[in-house]
Amino acid sequence: MESRSLNTPPVIIPRPDHNISRVNISPNAVKVLYRLREAGYRACLVGGGVRDLLLGREPKDFDIATDARPEQVYKLFRNCRLIGRRFRLAHVQFGQEIIEVATFRAYSGEDSEDSDSPSVERADDGRILSDNVYGSIEEDAWRRDFTINALYYDINNFAVLDYVGGMADLKAGLIRLIGDPAQHYHEDPVRLLRAVRFAAKLGFRFDPETEAPLHRLGHLLDKIPPARLCDEILKLFLGGSALQTFELLRHYRLFGWLFPATERCLGHQQQHYPKTLLIRALSSTDARLAKGQPINPAFLFAALLWEPLREQMRQLQAADDLNEHDLLQTAAEIVVQTQIRHAALPRRYSLPMREIWALQQRLMVITGKHPQRLLTHPRFRAGYDFLLLRADTDEQAAELADWWTRFLALDDAGRIQATQPEVKAKKGKARRRRKPRSRKTDPAAPPSPKT
Ligand code: ATP
Ligand code: MG
C-alpha cells in the first residue's frame, strides 16, 4: 500500500474473484448505474455499498460515482435533484430511497484539467470549504477518506477496482486513511469521527499512523459547523454500534468536543452512575436497532444530556429560589443553549427531549386523576422508558418505576383504585408548581413515590 501512488494502475478483481452480485445491490442503484452506462458514461458503485457487500454485510445506502457532471446526471433522471455547495451531488429519488450520484473529483484540486470548474476553496487552517473540481476515477479514489471506502464496483464488467490497497485492508480488518493522515484530518476534521464510526461498526483496528493523530486532533472539531456535527452525531449513535462508538470516542478524547458538558460530568464524578445510565441507553439503542425496532433520537439526547441537566439543577438550586418545574425548565434551557454552541440540536429533538425530562417530574405525582391522564401524554412511553433507565441506578427512581409498571398492568378499575384511597390524606404533596419545602436530597431525583 505504501508504494502505491496516483499513477499506479489499479488492482482489478474480476467478477469470479469477488462476492458482489447485482442481486445484492438495491435495484434502484442498479437502474441508475445502467442508465448512466447506456448514456455513455462511466458508472461505479463506491463507498460503503461496495465495502459492506464485500464484507457480506447489508449496506446502509448505495453511492455511485461517475464521470457524468451533476447537470448531465440531472438530465438523465426525472426524479433527480442537485444538492450541496461544498460538494455538488445529484440525488436520484425512488420513493424513500435516495441514490447519491457523485462526479469523480480531483485529488488535490490543484492540477485539475478542468479550468471551467470552481477551484478548491480552503480555510486558513487547511480545511476544504468547497471542492467541485472534477477529475479521473484514479483521482477520485485518492481523495476519499479510508482505503476500505475507495473500492469501485464497475457496472461495465462487474469487476472491483482497487487504487489504494483497500482490498488488503478489508481482509486485514484495518482502518487506514488514504495519503498523509494528519493532513487528511486537517482538511476535513469530520474524518476523525468517521474513523471511529467505521472502527466501531466494523470491529476493525486502526493502522498506527491513522490512529496516532486521533488522540490529539479533537480540537479541530470546533471548526465544524454545528449542523454538520449534529448529522455526524446521529450517524455515530444510530449506526447499531453506539456503545462501542462511545467508548472509542472517549478513548480518543473526541467525545468532549461533541458533548462538553457531559464529558465534564463523566470526568468529575467518582460514582459510576452517570456513565452507567449512558451505557444502558446506548446498549439498548443498539439492541433495538438489531431487532429492527425504531429509535427515538430525542431519547438518546435525553440520556446524553441528563447528567449536565442534573448538575445544572443543583447549581441553580443553590443560587435561585425556583419551584421544581421552573428549576428543571431553566436548567434545560441552559443545557440546550450550551450544547448547541458545539453541535446543533434541532428543535425536533430538543423539544421531545425536554418533554422526556419534564415527565420525570410529572411521573412523580401518582395520586388522583393525574396518573391516568398522564397516560395520554404523547411522550408518556418515552418518559416511562426513561424512568426505567434511571431505575437501574437510582433507588428512588426504581421505586417509582415499579409503581408505574404495576399501574400499567392494571385494568381501568384497578387503576382508579390504585390512585384513589390515599389521595385525600396526601393532598397537597408533590404539586408540580409548588415551591418544594426544604429538600436536602438531589433536586433532580424524585422523592420516594407516595400513594
Ligand atoms: P455508510 O455505511 O455510513 O453509508 P459510507 O462509507 O458509505 O458509510 P458515506 O457518508 O455514505 O459513507 O459516504 C460515501 C463515500 O464517500 C465514503 O465511503 C467515502 O468514500 C466518501 N466520503 C464520505 N465522506 C467523506 C469525507 N469526509 N472525506 C473523504 N471521503 C468521504
Ligand atoms: Mg454510504
Coordinates of C-alpha atoms and ligand atoms in Angstrom, one line a residue:
M1 CA 0.0 0.0 0.0
E2 CA 2.8 2.4 0.9
S3 CA 4.3 2.0 -2.6
R4 CA 1.0 3.0 -4.3
S5 CA 0.6 6.4 -5.7
L6 CA -1.7 8.2 -8.0
N7 CA -0.2 6.8 -11.1
T8 CA -0.1 3.1 -10.0
P9 CA -2.6 1.2 -12.1
P10 CA -5.5 -0.3 -10.1
V11 CA -5.6 -3.9 -8.9
I12 CA -8.6 -5.3 -10.8
I13 CA -10.5 -8.1 -9.1
P14 CA -12.6 -9.7 -11.9
R15 CA -16.2 -10.9 -11.3
P16 CA -15.4 -14.5 -10.4
D17 CA -13.0 -13.5 -7.7
H18 CA -15.2 -11.4 -5.5
N19 CA -18.6 -11.9 -3.9
I20 CA -20.5 -8.8 -5.1
S21 CA -23.6 -9.8 -7.1
R22 CA -26.2 -7.5 -8.7
V23 CA -28.9 -9.2 -6.7
N24 CA -27.5 -7.8 -3.5
I25 CA -27.5 -4.3 -4.8
S26 CA -30.6 -2.2 -4.5
P27 CA -32.5 -2.5 -7.8
N28 CA -32.7 1.3 -7.9
A29 CA -29.0 1.7 -7.7
V30 CA -28.6 -0.9 -10.5
K31 CA -31.1 1.1 -12.5
V32 CA -29.1 4.3 -12.1
L33 CA -25.8 2.5 -12.9
Y34 CA -27.2 1.1 -16.1
R35 CA -28.9 4.3 -17.2
L36 CA -25.6 6.1 -16.8
R37 CA -23.8 3.4 -18.8
E38 CA -26.3 3.5 -21.6
A39 CA -25.9 7.2 -21.9
G40 CA -22.2 6.6 -22.5
Y41 CA -20.8 7.5 -19.0
R42 CA -18.6 5.5 -16.7
A43 CA -20.6 4.4 -13.6
C44 CA -19.4 2.6 -10.5
L45 CA -20.8 1.7 -7.1
V46 CA -18.4 3.0 -4.5
G47 CA -18.0 3.7 -0.8
G48 CA -19.9 1.9 2.0
G49 CA -22.0 -0.1 -0.5
V50 CA -19.0 -1.9 -2.0
R51 CA -17.2 -2.2 1.4
D52 CA -20.2 -3.7 3.1
L53 CA -21.1 -6.1 0.3
L54 CA -17.5 -7.4 0.2
L55 CA -17.8 -8.0 3.9
G56 CA -21.1 -9.8 3.5
R57 CA -22.9 -7.0 5.4
E58 CA -26.1 -5.2 4.3
P59 CA -25.2 -1.7 3.1
K60 CA -26.9 1.2 4.6
D61 CA -27.1 3.1 1.3
F62 CA -25.7 2.9 -2.2
D63 CA -23.4 5.6 -3.5
I64 CA -22.5 5.9 -7.2
A65 CA -19.5 7.6 -8.8
T66 CA -19.5 8.6 -12.4
D67 CA -17.7 10.8 -15.0
A68 CA -21.0 12.5 -15.8
R69 CA -21.3 16.0 -14.5
P70 CA -24.1 16.8 -12.0
E71 CA -26.0 18.6 -14.7
Q72 CA -25.6 15.7 -17.1
V73 CA -26.9 13.3 -14.4
Y74 CA -29.8 15.7 -13.8
K75 CA -30.8 15.4 -17.4
L76 CA -30.9 11.7 -17.4
F77 CA -33.4 11.3 -14.5
R78 CA -36.7 12.8 -13.9
N79 CA -36.6 12.1 -10.2
C80 CA -33.2 13.9 -9.7
R81 CA -32.2 16.9 -7.6
L82 CA -28.9 18.6 -7.4
I83 CA -27.8 19.4 -3.9
G84 CA -24.8 20.6 -1.9
R85 CA -22.5 23.6 -2.2
R86 CA -19.4 22.1 -0.6
F87 CA -19.8 19.0 -2.8
R88 CA -22.2 19.3 -5.6
L89 CA -24.1 16.0 -5.9
A90 CA -27.1 14.5 -7.7
H91 CA -29.7 12.7 -5.6
V92 CA -31.9 10.3 -7.6
Q93 CA -35.0 9.6 -5.6
F94 CA -37.1 6.4 -5.7
G95 CA -39.8 6.7 -3.0
Q96 CA -37.9 6.6 0.3
E97 CA -34.7 5.6 -1.2
I98 CA -32.1 8.1 -2.4
I99 CA -29.3 7.1 -4.6
E100 CA -26.4 9.6 -4.4
V101 CA -24.5 10.2 -7.6
A102 CA -21.2 12.0 -7.3
T103 CA -19.0 13.1 -10.1
F104 CA -15.3 11.9 -10.0
R105 CA -13.3 14.5 -8.1
A106 CA -9.8 15.7 -8.5
Y107 CA -7.4 14.6 -5.8
S108 CA -5.6 17.7 -4.7
G109 CA -7.7 20.2 -6.6
E110 CA -4.6 22.0 -7.8
D111 CA -3.9 20.3 -11.1
S112 CA -7.3 19.8 -12.4
E113 CA -7.7 19.6 -16.1
D114 CA -11.0 21.4 -15.9
S115 CA -10.5 25.1 -16.0
D116 CA -14.2 25.8 -16.0
S117 CA -14.8 24.4 -12.6
P118 CA -14.6 26.5 -9.5
S119 CA -11.4 25.6 -7.6
V120 CA -11.0 24.1 -4.2
E121 CA -11.7 26.7 -1.5
R122 CA -9.7 26.3 1.7
A123 CA -9.9 27.9 5.1
D124 CA -6.7 29.3 6.7
D125 CA -6.4 26.1 8.8
G126 CA -6.4 23.9 5.7
R127 CA -10.0 22.8 5.9
I128 CA -11.5 22.3 2.5
L129 CA -14.6 24.5 2.3
S130 CA -15.7 23.6 -1.2
D131 CA -14.4 21.1 -3.7
N132 CA -16.1 20.9 -7.0
V133 CA -13.1 20.2 -9.2
Y134 CA -13.7 17.1 -11.3
G135 CA -11.1 14.6 -12.1
S136 CA -10.5 11.0 -13.2
I137 CA -11.6 7.9 -11.3
E138 CA -8.0 7.4 -10.0
E139 CA -8.0 10.9 -8.6
D140 CA -11.4 10.3 -7.1
A141 CA -10.1 7.2 -5.3
W142 CA -7.3 9.2 -3.8
R143 CA -9.5 11.9 -2.4
R144 CA -11.7 9.6 -0.5
D145 CA -11.2 9.1 3.2
F146 CA -10.3 5.5 4.0
T147 CA -8.8 2.8 1.8
I148 CA -11.8 0.5 2.5
N149 CA -14.1 3.2 1.3
A150 CA -12.4 3.7 -2.0
L151 CA -13.2 0.4 -3.8
Y152 CA -15.2 0.7 -7.0
Y153 CA -17.6 -1.9 -8.5
D154 CA -17.7 -1.2 -12.2
I155 CA -21.0 -1.8 -13.9
N156 CA -19.2 -2.2 -17.2
N157 CA -17.6 -5.5 -16.4
F158 CA -18.6 -6.2 -12.8
A159 CA -15.0 -6.0 -11.6
V160 CA -13.9 -4.4 -8.4
L161 CA -11.2 -1.7 -8.9
D162 CA -8.7 -1.1 -6.1
Y163 CA -6.5 2.0 -6.5
V164 CA -5.4 2.4 -2.9
G165 CA -4.9 -1.0 -1.3
G166 CA -8.4 -1.2 0.1
M167 CA -8.9 -4.9 -0.6
A168 CA -5.9 -5.9 1.6
D169 CA -7.1 -3.6 4.4
L170 CA -10.6 -5.0 4.2
K171 CA -9.2 -8.5 4.6
A172 CA -6.9 -7.4 7.4
G173 CA -9.6 -5.5 9.2
L174 CA -7.8 -2.2 9.1
I175 CA -9.0 1.4 9.0
R176 CA -6.4 3.3 7.1
L177 CA -6.6 6.9 5.8
I178 CA -5.5 7.4 2.3
G179 CA -2.4 9.6 2.0
D180 CA -1.0 11.6 4.8
P181 CA -3.2 11.1 7.9
A182 CA -2.6 14.4 9.7
Q183 CA -3.2 16.4 6.5
H184 CA -6.3 14.5 5.8
Y185 CA -7.8 15.1 9.2
H186 CA -7.0 18.8 8.9
E187 CA -8.6 19.0 5.5
D188 CA -11.8 17.6 7.0
P189 CA -11.9 17.0 10.7
V190 CA -15.1 15.1 10.5
R191 CA -12.9 12.2 9.3
L192 CA -11.8 11.9 12.9
L193 CA -15.4 10.9 13.7
R194 CA -15.8 8.8 10.6
A195 CA -12.6 6.8 11.6
V196 CA -14.1 6.0 15.0
R197 CA -17.5 5.2 13.5
F198 CA -16.2 2.7 11.0
A199 CA -13.8 1.1 13.5
A200 CA -16.7 0.6 15.9
K201 CA -19.2 -0.5 13.3
L202 CA -16.9 -3.0 11.5
G203 CA -14.9 -4.1 14.5
F204 CA -11.7 -3.0 12.7
R205 CA -8.4 -1.9 14.1
F206 CA -6.6 1.3 13.2
D207 CA -3.5 1.4 11.2
P208 CA -1.0 3.0 13.6
E209 CA -0.4 6.1 11.5
T210 CA -4.2 6.7 11.2
E211 CA -4.7 6.2 14.9
A212 CA -1.9 8.4 16.2
P213 CA -3.4 11.8 15.4
L214 CA -6.8 10.8 16.7
H215 CA -5.8 11.4 20.3
R216 CA -4.6 15.0 19.7
L217 CA -6.7 16.5 16.9
G218 CA -10.2 16.6 18.6
H219 CA -9.9 20.3 18.9
L220 CA -10.3 20.6 15.1
L221 CA -13.9 19.6 15.5
D222 CA -14.5 23.0 17.0
K223 CA -14.4 24.5 13.5
I224 CA -17.1 22.2 12.1
P225 CA -20.5 23.8 11.6
P226 CA -22.8 22.7 14.4
A227 CA -25.4 21.3 11.8
R228 CA -22.8 19.0 10.3
L229 CA -21.7 17.8 13.7
C230 CA -25.3 17.0 14.6
D231 CA -25.7 14.9 11.4
E232 CA -22.5 13.1 12.3
I233 CA -23.6 12.5 15.9
L234 CA -26.7 10.8 14.7
K235 CA -24.7 8.6 12.4
L236 CA -22.3 7.8 15.3
F237 CA -25.1 6.8 17.7
L238 CA -27.7 5.4 15.4
G239 CA -25.5 3.0 13.4
G240 CA -26.0 0.0 15.5
S241 CA -22.7 0.2 17.5
A242 CA -23.5 3.2 19.7
L243 CA -21.8 1.7 22.8
Q244 CA -18.6 0.8 21.1
T245 CA -18.6 4.1 19.4
F246 CA -19.0 5.9 22.7
E247 CA -16.1 4.0 24.3
L248 CA -13.8 4.8 21.3
L249 CA -14.8 8.5 21.3
R250 CA -13.9 8.8 24.9
H251 CA -10.7 6.8 24.5
Y252 CA -9.6 9.2 21.7
R253 CA -10.7 12.2 23.7
L254 CA -13.2 13.2 20.9
F255 CA -16.4 12.8 22.9
G256 CA -15.8 16.0 24.9
W257 CA -15.8 18.0 21.6
L258 CA -19.3 16.8 20.9
F259 CA -20.8 16.9 24.4
P260 CA -18.5 19.1 26.5
A261 CA -20.9 19.3 29.5
T262 CA -21.4 15.6 29.5
E263 CA -17.7 14.9 29.3
R264 CA -17.1 17.2 32.3
C265 CA -19.7 15.3 34.4
L266 CA -18.2 12.0 33.4
G267 CA -14.8 13.3 34.3
H268 CA -15.8 14.8 37.6
Q269 CA -18.0 12.1 39.0
Q270 CA -16.4 9.5 41.1
Q271 CA -19.6 7.4 41.1
H272 CA -20.4 5.1 38.2
Y273 CA -23.9 6.4 38.0
P274 CA -23.7 8.8 35.1
K275 CA -21.7 6.5 32.9
T276 CA -23.9 3.6 33.7
L277 CA -27.1 5.4 32.7
L278 CA -25.4 6.4 29.4
I279 CA -24.1 2.9 28.8
R280 CA -27.6 1.4 29.3
A281 CA -29.1 3.9 27.0
L282 CA -26.6 3.3 24.3
S283 CA -26.7 -0.5 24.6
S284 CA -30.5 -0.5 24.5
T285 CA -30.3 1.6 21.3
D286 CA -28.1 -1.0 19.8
A287 CA -30.3 -3.8 20.9
R288 CA -33.4 -2.1 19.4
L289 CA -31.7 -1.4 16.1
A290 CA -30.5 -5.1 16.0
K291 CA -34.2 -6.1 16.3
G292 CA -35.3 -3.7 13.7
Q293 CA -37.2 -1.6 16.2
P294 CA -37.5 2.2 15.8
I295 CA -35.2 4.6 17.7
N296 CA -36.1 8.0 19.0
P297 CA -33.1 10.2 18.8
A298 CA -34.7 12.6 21.4
F299 CA -34.5 9.7 24.0
L300 CA -30.8 9.3 23.3
F301 CA -30.1 13.0 23.6
A302 CA -32.1 13.0 26.9
A303 CA -29.7 10.3 28.2
L304 CA -26.6 12.0 26.8
L305 CA -27.5 15.3 28.5
W306 CA -29.2 14.0 31.6
E307 CA -26.2 14.4 33.8
P308 CA -25.5 18.0 32.7
L309 CA -29.2 18.7 33.4
R310 CA -28.9 17.4 37.0
E311 CA -25.7 19.3 37.5
Q312 CA -27.3 22.5 36.3
M313 CA -30.3 21.9 38.5
R314 CA -28.0 21.5 41.5
Q315 CA -26.2 24.7 40.7
L316 CA -29.4 26.7 40.1
Q317 CA -31.0 25.4 43.3
A318 CA -28.1 26.6 45.3
A319 CA -28.4 30.1 43.8
D320 CA -32.0 30.6 43.0
D321 CA -35.4 30.4 44.5
L322 CA -37.2 28.4 41.8
N323 CA -40.0 25.9 42.1
E324 CA -39.3 22.4 40.8
H325 CA -40.9 23.0 37.4
D326 CA -39.1 26.2 36.8
L327 CA -35.9 24.8 38.1
L328 CA -36.0 22.0 35.5
Q329 CA -37.1 24.2 32.7
T330 CA -34.4 26.8 33.4
A331 CA -31.7 24.2 33.7
A332 CA -32.9 22.5 30.5
E333 CA -32.7 25.8 28.6
I334 CA -29.1 26.4 29.8
V335 CA -28.1 22.8 28.9
V336 CA -29.6 23.1 25.4
Q337 CA -28.0 26.6 24.8
T338 CA -24.6 25.3 25.9
Q339 CA -24.9 22.2 23.7
I340 CA -25.9 23.9 20.5
R341 CA -22.8 26.1 20.6
H342 CA -20.9 22.8 19.8
A343 CA -23.3 20.6 17.9
A344 CA -26.7 21.6 16.6
L345 CA -29.7 20.1 18.4
P346 CA -32.7 20.8 16.2
R347 CA -35.9 21.5 17.9
R348 CA -37.5 18.3 16.6
Y349 CA -35.1 16.6 19.0
S350 CA -34.7 19.1 21.8
L351 CA -38.4 19.7 22.4
P352 CA -39.3 16.0 22.9
M353 CA -36.0 15.6 24.9
R354 CA -37.2 18.3 27.3
E355 CA -40.6 16.7 27.5
I356 CA -39.0 13.4 28.5
W357 CA -37.1 15.3 31.2
A358 CA -40.2 17.2 32.4
L359 CA -42.1 13.9 32.5
Q360 CA -39.6 12.7 35.1
Q361 CA -41.2 15.2 37.5
R362 CA -44.7 14.6 36.3
L363 CA -44.4 10.9 36.8
M364 CA -43.8 11.6 40.5
V365 CA -47.4 12.5 41.1
I366 CA -49.1 9.2 41.5
T367 CA -52.4 10.2 43.1
G368 CA -55.8 11.2 41.9
K369 CA -56.5 11.6 38.2
H370 CA -53.0 12.6 37.4
P371 CA -51.5 9.2 36.5
Q372 CA -54.5 8.2 34.3
R373 CA -54.3 11.5 32.5
L374 CA -50.6 11.2 32.0
L375 CA -51.0 8.0 30.1
T376 CA -52.5 10.0 27.2
H377 CA -49.4 12.3 27.1
P378 CA -47.9 11.8 23.6
R379 CA -44.5 11.3 25.2
F380 CA -45.6 9.1 28.1
R381 CA -44.0 6.0 26.8
A382 CA -40.6 7.7 26.3
G383 CA -40.9 9.3 29.7
Y384 CA -41.7 6.0 31.3
D385 CA -38.9 4.2 29.5
F386 CA -36.5 6.9 30.6
L387 CA -37.6 6.3 34.2
L388 CA -36.9 2.6 33.7
L389 CA -33.5 3.5 32.5
R390 CA -32.8 5.7 35.6
A391 CA -34.3 2.9 37.8
D392 CA -31.2 0.7 37.0
T393 CA -29.0 3.0 39.0
D394 CA -31.3 5.1 41.3
E395 CA -33.3 3.5 44.1
Q396 CA -35.9 6.3 44.3
A397 CA -36.4 6.1 40.5
A398 CA -36.6 2.3 40.8
E399 CA -39.5 2.5 43.4
L400 CA -41.3 4.9 41.2
A401 CA -40.7 2.8 38.1
D402 CA -42.1 -0.2 39.9
W403 CA -45.2 1.7 40.8
W404 CA -45.8 2.7 37.2
T405 CA -45.1 -0.8 35.9
R406 CA -47.7 -2.2 38.3
F407 CA -50.1 0.6 37.5
L408 CA -49.8 -0.1 33.7
A409 CA -50.6 -3.7 34.3
L410 CA -53.9 -2.9 35.9
D411 CA -57.3 -2.6 34.2
D412 CA -59.2 0.7 34.4
A413 CA -60.9 -0.2 37.7
G414 CA -57.7 -1.3 39.2
R415 CA -56.0 1.9 38.2
I416 CA -58.8 4.0 39.8
Q417 CA -58.4 2.0 42.9
A418 CA -54.6 2.3 42.9
T419 CA -54.7 6.1 42.8
Q420 CA -57.7 6.8 45.0
P421 CA -57.7 5.6 48.6
E422 CA -55.0 7.8 50.0
V423 CA -55.5 10.8 47.7
K424 CA -57.1 12.9 50.4
A425 CA -54.6 12.0 53.0
K426 CA -51.8 13.2 50.9
K427 CA -53.5 16.2 49.4
G428 CA -51.0 19.0 48.7
K429 CA -48.0 16.8 48.4
A430 CA -45.6 16.9 45.5
R431 CA -47.5 19.5 43.5
R432 CA -45.6 20.5 40.4
R433 CA -45.7 24.2 40.7
R434 CA -45.4 24.5 44.4
K435 CA -42.1 25.5 45.8
P436 CA -40.6 22.5 47.5
R437 CA -40.0 22.6 51.2
S438 CA -36.5 22.1 52.3
R439 CA -35.0 19.4 50.2
K440 CA -31.6 18.2 51.1
T441 CA -31.6 15.4 48.6
D442 CA -30.6 15.6 45.0
P443 CA -33.1 18.0 43.3
A444 CA -33.2 16.0 40.1
A445 CA -34.1 12.8 41.9
P446 CA -37.8 12.4 42.7
P447 CA -38.9 12.0 46.3
S448 CA -39.9 8.4 47.0
P449 CA -43.3 7.7 45.5
K450 CA -46.2 8.2 47.7
T451 CA -49.6 6.9 47.1
Ligands
ATP1 P1 -22.2 4.4 5.5 O1 -22.2 2.9 5.7 O2 -22.3 5.2 6.7 O3 -23.1 4.9 4.4 P2 -20.1 5.2 3.7 O4 -18.6 4.9 3.7 O5 -20.9 4.9 2.5 O6 -20.7 4.6 5.0 P3 -21.0 7.9 3.2 O7 -21.1 9.0 4.2 O8 -22.2 7.3 2.7 O9 -20.1 6.8 4.0 O10 -20.0 8.4 2.0 C1 -19.8 7.6 0.9 C2 -18.4 7.6 0.4 O11 -17.9 9.0 0.2 C3 -17.4 7.1 1.5 O12 -17.3 5.7 1.5 C4 -16.1 7.8 1.1 O13 -15.5 7.1 0.0 C5 -16.6 9.1 0.6 N1 -16.6 10.1 1.7 C6 -17.6 10.5 2.5 N2 -17.3 11.4 3.4 C7 -16.0 11.7 3.1 C8 -15.1 12.6 3.7 N3 -15.4 13.4 4.7 N4 -13.8 12.7 3.2 C9 -13.5 11.9 2.1 N5 -14.3 11.0 1.6 C10 -15.6 10.9 2.0
MG2 MG -22.9 5.3 2.2

